Coordinates of C-alpha atoms in Angstrom, one line a residue:
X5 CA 26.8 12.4 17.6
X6 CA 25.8 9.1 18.9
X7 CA 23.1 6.9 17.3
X8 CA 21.4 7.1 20.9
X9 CA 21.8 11.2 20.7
X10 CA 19.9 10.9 17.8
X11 CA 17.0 10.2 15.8
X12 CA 15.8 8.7 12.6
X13 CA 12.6 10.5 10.2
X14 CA 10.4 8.5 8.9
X15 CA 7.9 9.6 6.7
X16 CA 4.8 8.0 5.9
X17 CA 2.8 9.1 3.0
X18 CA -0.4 7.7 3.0
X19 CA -3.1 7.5 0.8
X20 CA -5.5 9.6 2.9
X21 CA -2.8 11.7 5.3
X22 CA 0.3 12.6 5.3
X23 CA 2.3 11.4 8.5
X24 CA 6.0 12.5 10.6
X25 CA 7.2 10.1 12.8
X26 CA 10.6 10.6 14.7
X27 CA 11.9 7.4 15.9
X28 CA 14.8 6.6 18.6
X29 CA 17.6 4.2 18.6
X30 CA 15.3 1.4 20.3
X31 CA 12.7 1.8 17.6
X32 CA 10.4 3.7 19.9
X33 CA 7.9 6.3 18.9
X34 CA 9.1 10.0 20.2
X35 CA 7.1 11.7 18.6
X36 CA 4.6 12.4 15.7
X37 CA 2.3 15.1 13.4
X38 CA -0.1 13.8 11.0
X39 CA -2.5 15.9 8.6
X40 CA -5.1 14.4 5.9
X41 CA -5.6 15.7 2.5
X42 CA -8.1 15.8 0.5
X43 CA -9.4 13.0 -2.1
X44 CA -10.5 14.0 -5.4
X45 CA -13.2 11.9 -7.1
X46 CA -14.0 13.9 -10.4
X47 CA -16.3 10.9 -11.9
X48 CA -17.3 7.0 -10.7
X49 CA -14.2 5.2 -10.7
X50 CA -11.5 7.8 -10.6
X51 CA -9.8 9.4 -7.9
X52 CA -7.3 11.9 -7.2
X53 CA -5.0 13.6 -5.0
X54 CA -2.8 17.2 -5.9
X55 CA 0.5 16.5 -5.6
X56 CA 1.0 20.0 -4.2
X57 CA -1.2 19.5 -1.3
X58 CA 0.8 15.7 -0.7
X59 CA 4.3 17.7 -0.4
X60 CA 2.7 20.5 1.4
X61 CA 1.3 18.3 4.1
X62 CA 3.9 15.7 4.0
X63 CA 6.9 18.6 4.9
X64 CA 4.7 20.8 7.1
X65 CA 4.1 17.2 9.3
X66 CA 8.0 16.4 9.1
X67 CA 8.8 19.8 10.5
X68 CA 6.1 19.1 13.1
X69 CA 7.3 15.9 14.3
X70 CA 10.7 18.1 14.6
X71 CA 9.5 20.0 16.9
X72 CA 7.1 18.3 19.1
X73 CA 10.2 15.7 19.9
X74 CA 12.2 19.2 21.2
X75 CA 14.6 18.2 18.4
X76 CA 16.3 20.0 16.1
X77 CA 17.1 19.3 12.1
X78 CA 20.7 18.4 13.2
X79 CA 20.0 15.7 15.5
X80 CA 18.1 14.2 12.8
X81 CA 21.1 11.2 11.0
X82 CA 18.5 10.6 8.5
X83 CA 15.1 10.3 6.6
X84 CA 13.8 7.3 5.4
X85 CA 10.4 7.7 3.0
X86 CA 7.6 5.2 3.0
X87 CA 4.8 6.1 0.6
X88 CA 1.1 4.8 -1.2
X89 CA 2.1 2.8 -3.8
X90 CA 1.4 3.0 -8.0
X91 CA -0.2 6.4 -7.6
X92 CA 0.8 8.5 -10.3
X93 CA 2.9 11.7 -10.6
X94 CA 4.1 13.6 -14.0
X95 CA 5.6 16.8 -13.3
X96 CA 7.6 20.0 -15.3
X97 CA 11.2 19.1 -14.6
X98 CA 12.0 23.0 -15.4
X99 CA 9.0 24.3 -12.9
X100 CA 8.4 21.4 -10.8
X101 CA 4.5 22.0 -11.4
X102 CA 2.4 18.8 -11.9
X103 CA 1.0 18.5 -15.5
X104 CA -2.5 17.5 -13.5
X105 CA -3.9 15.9 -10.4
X106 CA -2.1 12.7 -9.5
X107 CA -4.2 9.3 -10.1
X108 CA -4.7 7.2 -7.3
X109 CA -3.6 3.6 -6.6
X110 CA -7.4 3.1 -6.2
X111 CA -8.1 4.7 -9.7
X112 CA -10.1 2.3 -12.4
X113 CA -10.3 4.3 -15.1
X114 CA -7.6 2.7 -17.3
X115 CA -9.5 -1.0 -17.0
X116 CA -10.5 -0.3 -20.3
X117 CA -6.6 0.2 -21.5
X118 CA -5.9 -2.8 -19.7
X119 CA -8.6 -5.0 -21.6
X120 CA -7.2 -3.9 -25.0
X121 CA -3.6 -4.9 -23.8
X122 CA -4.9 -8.0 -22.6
X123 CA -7.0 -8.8 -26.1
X124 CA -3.9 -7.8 -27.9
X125 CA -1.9 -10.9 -26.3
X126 CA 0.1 -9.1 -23.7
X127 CA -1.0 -10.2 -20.6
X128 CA 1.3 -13.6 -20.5
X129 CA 4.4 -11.4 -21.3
X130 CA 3.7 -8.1 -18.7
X131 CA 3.1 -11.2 -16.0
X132 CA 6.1 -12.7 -16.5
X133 CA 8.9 -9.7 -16.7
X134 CA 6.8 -7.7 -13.7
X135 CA 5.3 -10.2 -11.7
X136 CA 1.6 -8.6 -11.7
X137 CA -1.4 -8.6 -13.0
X138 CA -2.6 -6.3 -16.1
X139 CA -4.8 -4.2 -14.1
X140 CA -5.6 -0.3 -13.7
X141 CA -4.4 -0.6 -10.0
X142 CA -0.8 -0.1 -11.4
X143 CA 1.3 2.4 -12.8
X144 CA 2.1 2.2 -16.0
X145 CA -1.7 2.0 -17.5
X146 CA -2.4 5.8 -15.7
X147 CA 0.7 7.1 -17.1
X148 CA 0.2 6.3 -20.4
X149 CA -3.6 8.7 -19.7
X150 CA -1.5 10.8 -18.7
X151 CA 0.3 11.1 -22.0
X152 CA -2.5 10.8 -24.3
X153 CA -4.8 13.2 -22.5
X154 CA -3.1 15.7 -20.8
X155 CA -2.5 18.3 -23.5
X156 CA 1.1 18.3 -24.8
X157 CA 2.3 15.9 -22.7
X158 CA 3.5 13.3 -25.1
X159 CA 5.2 15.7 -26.8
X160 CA 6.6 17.4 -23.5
X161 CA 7.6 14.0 -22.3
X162 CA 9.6 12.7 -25.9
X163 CA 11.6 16.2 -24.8
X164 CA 12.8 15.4 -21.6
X165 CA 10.9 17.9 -19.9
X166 CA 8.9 15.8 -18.1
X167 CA 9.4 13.6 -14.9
X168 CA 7.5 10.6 -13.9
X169 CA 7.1 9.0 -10.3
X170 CA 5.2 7.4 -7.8
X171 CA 5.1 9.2 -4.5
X172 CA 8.2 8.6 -3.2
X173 CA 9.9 10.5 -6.2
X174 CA 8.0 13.2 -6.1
X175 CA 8.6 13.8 -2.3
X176 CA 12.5 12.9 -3.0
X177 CA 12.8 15.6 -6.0
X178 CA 10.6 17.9 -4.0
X179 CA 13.2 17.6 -0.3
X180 CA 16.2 18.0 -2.6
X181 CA 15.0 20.9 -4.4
X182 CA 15.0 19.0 -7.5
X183 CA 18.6 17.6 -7.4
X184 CA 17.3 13.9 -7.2
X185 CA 14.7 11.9 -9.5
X186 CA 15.2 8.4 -8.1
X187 CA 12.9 5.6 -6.4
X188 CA 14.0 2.2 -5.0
X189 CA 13.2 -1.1 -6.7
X190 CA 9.5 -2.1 -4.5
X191 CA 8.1 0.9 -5.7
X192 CA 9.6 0.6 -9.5
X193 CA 8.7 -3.3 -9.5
X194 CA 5.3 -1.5 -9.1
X195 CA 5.0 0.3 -11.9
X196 CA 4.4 -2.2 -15.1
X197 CA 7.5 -1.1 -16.3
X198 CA 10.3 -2.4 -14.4
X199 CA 11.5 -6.2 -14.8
X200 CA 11.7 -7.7 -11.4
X201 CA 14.6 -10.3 -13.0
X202 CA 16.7 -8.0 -14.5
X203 CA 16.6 -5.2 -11.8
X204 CA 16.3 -2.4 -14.3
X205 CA 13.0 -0.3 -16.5
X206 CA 12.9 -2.7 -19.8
X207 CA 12.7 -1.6 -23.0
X208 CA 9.9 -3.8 -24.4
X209 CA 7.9 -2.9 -21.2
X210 CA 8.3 1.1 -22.4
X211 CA 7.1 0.0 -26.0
X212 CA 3.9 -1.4 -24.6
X213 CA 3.4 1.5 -22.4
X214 CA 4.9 4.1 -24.9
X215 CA 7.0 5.3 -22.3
X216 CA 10.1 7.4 -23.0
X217 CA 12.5 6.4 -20.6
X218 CA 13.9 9.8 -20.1
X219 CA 11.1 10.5 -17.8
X220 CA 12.0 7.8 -15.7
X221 CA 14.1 8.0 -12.2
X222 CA 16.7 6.3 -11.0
X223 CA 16.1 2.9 -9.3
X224 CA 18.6 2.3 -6.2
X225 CA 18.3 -0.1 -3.5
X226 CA 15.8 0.6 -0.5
X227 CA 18.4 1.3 1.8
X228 CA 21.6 4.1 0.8
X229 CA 22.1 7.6 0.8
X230 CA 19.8 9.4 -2.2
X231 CA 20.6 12.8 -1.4
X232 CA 20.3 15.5 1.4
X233 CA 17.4 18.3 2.1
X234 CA 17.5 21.3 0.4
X235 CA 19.2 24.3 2.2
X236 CA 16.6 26.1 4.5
X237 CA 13.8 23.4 5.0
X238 CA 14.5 22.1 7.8
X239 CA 17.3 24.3 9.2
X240 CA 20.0 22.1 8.1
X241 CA 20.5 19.4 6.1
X242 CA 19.2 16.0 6.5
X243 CA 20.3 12.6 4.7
X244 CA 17.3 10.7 2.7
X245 CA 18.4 7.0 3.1
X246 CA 15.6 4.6 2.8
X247 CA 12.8 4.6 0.2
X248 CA 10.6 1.6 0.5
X249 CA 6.8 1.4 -1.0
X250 CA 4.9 1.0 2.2
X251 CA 4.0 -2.6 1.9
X252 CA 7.2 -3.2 1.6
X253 CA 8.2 -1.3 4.5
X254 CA 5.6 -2.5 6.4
X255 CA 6.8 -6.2 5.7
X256 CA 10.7 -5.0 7.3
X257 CA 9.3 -3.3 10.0
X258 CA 7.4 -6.6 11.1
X259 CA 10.7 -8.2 10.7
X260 CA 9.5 -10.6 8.4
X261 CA 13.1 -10.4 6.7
X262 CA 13.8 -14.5 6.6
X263 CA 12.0 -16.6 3.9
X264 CA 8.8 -18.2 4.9
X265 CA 7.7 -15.0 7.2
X266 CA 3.6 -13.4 5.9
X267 CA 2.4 -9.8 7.6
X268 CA -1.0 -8.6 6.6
X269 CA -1.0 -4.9 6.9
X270 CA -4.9 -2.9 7.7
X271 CA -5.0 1.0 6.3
X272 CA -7.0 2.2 3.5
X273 CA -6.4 -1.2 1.6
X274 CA -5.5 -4.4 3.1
X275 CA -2.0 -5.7 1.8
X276 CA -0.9 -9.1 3.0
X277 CA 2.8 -10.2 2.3
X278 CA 5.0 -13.8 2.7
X279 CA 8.6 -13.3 2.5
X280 CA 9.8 -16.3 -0.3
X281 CA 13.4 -14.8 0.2
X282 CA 15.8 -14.4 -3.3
X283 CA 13.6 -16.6 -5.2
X284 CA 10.7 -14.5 -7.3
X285 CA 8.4 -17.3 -6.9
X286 CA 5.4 -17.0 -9.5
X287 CA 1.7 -16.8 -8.6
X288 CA -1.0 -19.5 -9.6
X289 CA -3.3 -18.2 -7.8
X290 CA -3.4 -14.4 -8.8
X291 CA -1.3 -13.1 -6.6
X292 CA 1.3 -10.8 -7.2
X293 CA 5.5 -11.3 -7.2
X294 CA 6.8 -8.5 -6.3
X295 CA 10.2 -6.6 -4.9
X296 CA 10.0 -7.2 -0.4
X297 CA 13.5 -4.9 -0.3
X298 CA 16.7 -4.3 -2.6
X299 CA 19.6 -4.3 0.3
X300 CA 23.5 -4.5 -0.5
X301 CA 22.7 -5.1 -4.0
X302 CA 20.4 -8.5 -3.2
X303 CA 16.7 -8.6 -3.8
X304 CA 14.6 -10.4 -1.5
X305 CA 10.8 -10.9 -3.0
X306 CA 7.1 -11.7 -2.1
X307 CA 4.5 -12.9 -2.9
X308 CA 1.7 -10.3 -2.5
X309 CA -1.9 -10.1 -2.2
X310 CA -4.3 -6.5 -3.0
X311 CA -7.3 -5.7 -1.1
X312 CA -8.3 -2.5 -2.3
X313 CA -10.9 -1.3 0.2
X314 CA -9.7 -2.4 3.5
X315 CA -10.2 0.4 6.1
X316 CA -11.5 3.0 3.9
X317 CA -14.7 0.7 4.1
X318 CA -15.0 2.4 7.9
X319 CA -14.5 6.4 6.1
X320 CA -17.8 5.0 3.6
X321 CA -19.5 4.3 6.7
X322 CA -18.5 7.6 8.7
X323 CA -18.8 9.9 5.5
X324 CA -21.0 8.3 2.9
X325 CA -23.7 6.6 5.3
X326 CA -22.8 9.1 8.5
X327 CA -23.5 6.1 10.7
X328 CA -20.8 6.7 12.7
X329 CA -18.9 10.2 13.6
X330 CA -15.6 9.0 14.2
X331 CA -13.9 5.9 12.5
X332 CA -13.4 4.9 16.6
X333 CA -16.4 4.8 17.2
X334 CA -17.0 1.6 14.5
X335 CA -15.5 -1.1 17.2
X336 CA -18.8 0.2 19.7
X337 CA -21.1 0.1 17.2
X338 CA -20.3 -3.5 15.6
X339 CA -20.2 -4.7 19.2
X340 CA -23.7 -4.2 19.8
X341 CA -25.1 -6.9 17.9
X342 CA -24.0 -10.5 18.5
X343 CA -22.9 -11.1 15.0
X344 CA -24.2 -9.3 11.5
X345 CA -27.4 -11.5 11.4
X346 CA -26.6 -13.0 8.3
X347 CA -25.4 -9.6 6.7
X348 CA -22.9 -9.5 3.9
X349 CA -21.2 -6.5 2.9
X350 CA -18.8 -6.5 -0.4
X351 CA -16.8 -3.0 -0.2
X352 CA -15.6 -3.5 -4.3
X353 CA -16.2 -0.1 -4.6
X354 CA -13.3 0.1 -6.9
X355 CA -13.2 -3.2 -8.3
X356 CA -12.0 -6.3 -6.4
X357 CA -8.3 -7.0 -5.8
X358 CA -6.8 -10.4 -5.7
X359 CA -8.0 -13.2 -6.0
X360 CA -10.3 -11.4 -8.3
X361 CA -9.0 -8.9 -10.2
X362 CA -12.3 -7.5 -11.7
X363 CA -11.9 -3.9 -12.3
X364 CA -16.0 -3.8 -13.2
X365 CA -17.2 -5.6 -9.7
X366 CA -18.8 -3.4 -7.7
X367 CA -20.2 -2.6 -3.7
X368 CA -22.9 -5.5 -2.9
X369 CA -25.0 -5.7 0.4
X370 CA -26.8 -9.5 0.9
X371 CA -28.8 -10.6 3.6
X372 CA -30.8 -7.2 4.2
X373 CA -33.7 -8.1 6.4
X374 CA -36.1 -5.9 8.6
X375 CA -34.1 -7.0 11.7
X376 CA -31.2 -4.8 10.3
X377 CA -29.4 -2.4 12.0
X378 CA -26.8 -0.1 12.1
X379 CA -25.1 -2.4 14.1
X380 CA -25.4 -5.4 11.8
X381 CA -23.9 -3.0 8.9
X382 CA -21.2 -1.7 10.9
X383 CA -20.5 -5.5 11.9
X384 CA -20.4 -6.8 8.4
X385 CA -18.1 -3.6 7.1
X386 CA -15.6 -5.1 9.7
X387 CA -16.3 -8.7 8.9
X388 CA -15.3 -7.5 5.3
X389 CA -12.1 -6.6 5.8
X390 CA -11.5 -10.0 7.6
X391 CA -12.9 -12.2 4.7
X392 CA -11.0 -10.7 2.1
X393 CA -8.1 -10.7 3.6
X394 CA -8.7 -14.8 4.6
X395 CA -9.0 -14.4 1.1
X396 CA -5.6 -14.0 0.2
X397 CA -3.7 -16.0 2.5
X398 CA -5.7 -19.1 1.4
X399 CA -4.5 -18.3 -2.3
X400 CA -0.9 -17.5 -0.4
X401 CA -0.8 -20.7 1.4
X402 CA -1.1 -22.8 -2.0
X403 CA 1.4 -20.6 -4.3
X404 CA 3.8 -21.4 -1.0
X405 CA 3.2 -25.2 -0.5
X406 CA 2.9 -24.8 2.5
X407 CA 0.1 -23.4 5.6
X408 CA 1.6 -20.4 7.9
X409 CA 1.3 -21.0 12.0
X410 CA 1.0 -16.9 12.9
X411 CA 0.5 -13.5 10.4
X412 CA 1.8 -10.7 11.8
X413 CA -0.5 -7.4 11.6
X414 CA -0.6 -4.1 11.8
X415 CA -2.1 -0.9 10.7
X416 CA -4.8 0.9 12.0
X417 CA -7.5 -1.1 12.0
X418 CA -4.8 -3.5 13.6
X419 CA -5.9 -2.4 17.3
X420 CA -9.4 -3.1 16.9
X421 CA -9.7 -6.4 19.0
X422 CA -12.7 -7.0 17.5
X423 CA -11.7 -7.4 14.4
X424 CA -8.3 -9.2 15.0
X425 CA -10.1 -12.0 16.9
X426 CA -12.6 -12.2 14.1
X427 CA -9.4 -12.5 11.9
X428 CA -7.7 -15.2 13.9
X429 CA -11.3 -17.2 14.2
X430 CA -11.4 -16.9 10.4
X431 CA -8.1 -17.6 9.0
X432 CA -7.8 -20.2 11.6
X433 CA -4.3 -19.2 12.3
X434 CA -2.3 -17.2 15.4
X435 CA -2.7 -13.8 14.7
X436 CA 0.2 -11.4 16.4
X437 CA 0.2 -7.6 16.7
X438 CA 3.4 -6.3 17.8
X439 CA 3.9 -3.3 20.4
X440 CA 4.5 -1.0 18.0
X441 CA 2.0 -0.8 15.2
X442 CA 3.4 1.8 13.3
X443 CA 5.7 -0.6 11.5
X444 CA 5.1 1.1 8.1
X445 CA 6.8 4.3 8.7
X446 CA 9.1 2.1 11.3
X447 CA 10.4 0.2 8.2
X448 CA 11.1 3.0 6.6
X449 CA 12.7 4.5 9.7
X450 CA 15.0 0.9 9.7
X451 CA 16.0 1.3 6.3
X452 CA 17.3 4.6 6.2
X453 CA 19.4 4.1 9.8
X454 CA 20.4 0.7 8.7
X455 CA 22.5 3.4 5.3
X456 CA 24.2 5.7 7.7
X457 CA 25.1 2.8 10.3
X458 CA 22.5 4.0 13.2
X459 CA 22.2 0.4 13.0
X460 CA 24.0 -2.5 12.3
X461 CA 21.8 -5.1 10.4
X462 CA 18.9 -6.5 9.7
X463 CA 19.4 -9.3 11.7
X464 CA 20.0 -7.1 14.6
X465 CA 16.5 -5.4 14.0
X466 CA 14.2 -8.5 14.2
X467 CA 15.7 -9.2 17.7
X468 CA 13.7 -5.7 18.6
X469 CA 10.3 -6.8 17.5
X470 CA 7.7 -7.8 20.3
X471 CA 4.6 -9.2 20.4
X472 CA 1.7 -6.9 22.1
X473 CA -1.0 -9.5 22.1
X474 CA -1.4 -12.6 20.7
X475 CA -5.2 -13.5 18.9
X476 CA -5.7 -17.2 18.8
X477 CA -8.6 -19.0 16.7
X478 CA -11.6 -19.9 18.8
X479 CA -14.3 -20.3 16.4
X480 CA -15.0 -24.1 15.4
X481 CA -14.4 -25.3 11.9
X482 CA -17.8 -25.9 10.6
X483 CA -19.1 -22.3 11.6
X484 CA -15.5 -20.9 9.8
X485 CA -16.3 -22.6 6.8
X486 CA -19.6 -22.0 6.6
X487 CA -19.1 -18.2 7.2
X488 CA -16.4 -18.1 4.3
X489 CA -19.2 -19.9 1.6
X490 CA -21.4 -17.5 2.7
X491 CA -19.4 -14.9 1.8
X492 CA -17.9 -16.1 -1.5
X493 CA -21.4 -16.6 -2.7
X494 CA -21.8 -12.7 -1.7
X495 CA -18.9 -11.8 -3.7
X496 CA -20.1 -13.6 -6.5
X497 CA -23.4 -11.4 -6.4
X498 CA -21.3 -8.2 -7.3
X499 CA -18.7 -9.3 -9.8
X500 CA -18.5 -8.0 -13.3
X501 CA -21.5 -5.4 -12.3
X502 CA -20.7 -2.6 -14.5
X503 CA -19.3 -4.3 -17.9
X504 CA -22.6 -3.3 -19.5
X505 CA -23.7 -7.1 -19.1
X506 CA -25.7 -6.7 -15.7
X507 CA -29.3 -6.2 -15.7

């Protein structure tokens, strides 16, 4: 079959749905199924998600997709997985069961296992082999609860009988019927555990962790055949050829594949990324350095930046405050106030991301005044998202040397004009969306056709990307600046809030 007879699977595992996507040989959207799961939050601080629900949502969408592009399982060359990253799975190798609920990306309650690592002197040494920060955000610290507080599960895991991965694996172990425990290097350089020089889980890493490597997967490249579906889910089987932590896959779906290139993507989180090509180029400015794609046996890395509450600030106002019905309906509302009055709104509602990294900051609202609406809130929940995210690329453009002319975004909050002109003003840089915003699960999509030659290279993929509109900064300097002290002193109002020494 052809590559233009055929199609390419992406799926996108998100942190709040599951989503299908079937994609064609021009990268075009054919069709889609999406279904949201539920998110467990069993005390302040921790959340959850059953892994069982994840893989029964995930392949129920898949199958979907399937069918609502009048395709069947044959004409499928090949499934490429995009996933939430650093959430937590630890599952029964013999029955496949999870040992307990999954913990979240999002998840804070190992801060306090990352303050004794720190105070023990490793910080210095976990930085340089991994290229992160010592925080709860990632892997390692919630799998090491998960040893020492599931019942059994230390011993379980010293065994063998117990499997570790992030989302991907899970999903990849799940599709194969448990022939394949594998991830690819973005979502192991994720983990705490994996040394982003050496390409490989390292030893001194597991210590620290205690660890027992045999419950680690296989790390390949983002792009290469994995496996094949199991007889009888999908009618036939289907090659799994790209894995890629969504990030990550978001980043190659921009094309921002040559050194030098920054996307910012807008989902639950925000997540900015600047391509810095073979060279792992360290952070001064708390960022993270961190895998951008394993292809053909090269790695290419980033430099990252974290927001952890980037759209989910929009759910809080739709489910917590029920100011809004519909997370659409946010755009109307903001717009019917001029700006947010003076309004500040700090969603660390699970700690603050970079530059921050404070695990104990919590959700701060300044500039309340009788004159405040609905509108003014729903205005500064947007305006959020915006200043964190100027946020990073400020602390970006000095680890780089140098200042970016354009960020490429996407994501859902992506086609809010609102917000991306707010973002351009802000930054003071061109802002581009590209026609297709979906470039998360179309990354993912590229990665797994680029394995069984649907296409040819990379190279031959950024010629497809196109620019939908273009958001250029209107606002004048001294109003920029004075917006962005205004809301560092806001930040500075909810940092280090729950440590015990607030009043």
């Amino acid at each position: 079959m052809s590559a233009s007879e055929s199609y390419i699977l992406a799926l996108d595992q998100g942190t709040t749905s599951s989503r299908a996507i079937v994609f064609d040989h021009d990268g075009m959207i054919v069709a889609s199924a999406q279904h949201e799961f539920t998110q467990h939050f069993p005390q302040p601080g921790w959340v959850e998600h059953d892994a069982r629900e994840i893989w029964s949502t995930q392949s129920g969408v898949a199958q979907e997709a399937i069918t609502r592009a009048n395709v069947k399982a044959r004409d499928i060359a090949a499934i490429g997985i995009t996933n939430q990253r650093e959430t937590t799975v630890v599952w029964d190798r013999e029955t496949g069961a999870p040992v307990c609920r999954a913990i979240v990306w999002q998840d804070r309650r190992t801060a306090g296992i990352c303050d004794r690592l720190r105070q023990a002197g490793r910080l210095e040494l976990i930085r340089a082999k991994t290229g992160l920060m010592l925080d709860a955000y990632f892997s390692g610290t919630k799998l090491m609860w998960i040893l020492d507080n599931v019942d059994g599960a230390r011993k379980a895991a010293r065994a063998g009988r117990l499997a570790f991965g992030t989302i991907d694996s899970w999903l990849i172990w799940n599709l194969t019927g448990g022939r394949c425990h594998v991830t690819d290097a973005t979502n192991a350089s994720r983990t705490l555990l994996y040394n982003i020089h050496t390409g490989d889980w390292d030893d001194e890493l597991l210590e620290i962790f205690g660890v027992p490597r045999a419950m680690l997967p296989e790390v390949h490249d983002s792009s290469q055949l994995y496996g094949t579906t199991a007889d009888g889910l999908f009618g036939s089987q289907i090659p799994i050829a790209g894995i890629a932590g969504d990030q990550q896959a978001a980043t190659f779906g921009q094309a921002c594949i040559y050194p030098g290139m920054a996307k910012n993507t807008y989902g639950t989180g925000c997540f900015m990324l600047l391509n810095t090509g073979t060279e792992a180029v360290p952070s001064n400015n708390k960022l993270l350095t961190t895998v951008a794609c394993r292809y053909g046996g090269r790695t290419t890395y980033a430099l990252e930046g974290s927001v952890f509450i980037g759209g989910a600030v929009v759910q809080w106002l739709r489910d917590g405050l029920g100011i809004i019905r519909s997370a659409k309906e946010v755009e109307q509302l903001a717009a019917t106030v001029d700006d947010s009055g003076g309004l500040y709104l700090v969603p660390a509602f699970t700690g603050l991301g970079a530059p921050y990294w404070d695990p104990h900051a919590r959700g701060t609202m300044v500039g309340i005044t009788r004159g405040t609406t609905a509108g003014h809130i729903a205005r500064a929940a947007l305006e959020s998202i915006v200043f964190q995210s100027a946020e990073l690329l400020e602390a970006m453009q000095k680890d780089a040397g140098f200042k970016l002319k354009q960020l490429r975004v996407d994501g859902g909050a992506s086609t809010n004009d609102l917000l991306m002109q707010f973002q351009a003003d802000i930054l003071g840089v061109t802002v581009q969306r590209p026609t297709v915003t979906e470039t998360t699960a179309l990354g993912a999509a590229y990665l797994a056709g680029l394995a069984v030659g649907y296409w040819d290279s990379p190279d031959d993929l950024a010629n497809t990307w196109t620019v939908d509109k273009e958001f250029i900064p209107s606002m004048p300097e001294e109003q920029r600046l004075r917006r962005l002290a205004g809301w560092r002193k806001a930040v500075s109002r909810s940092l280090n809030w729950d440590s015990g020494d607030s009043q």
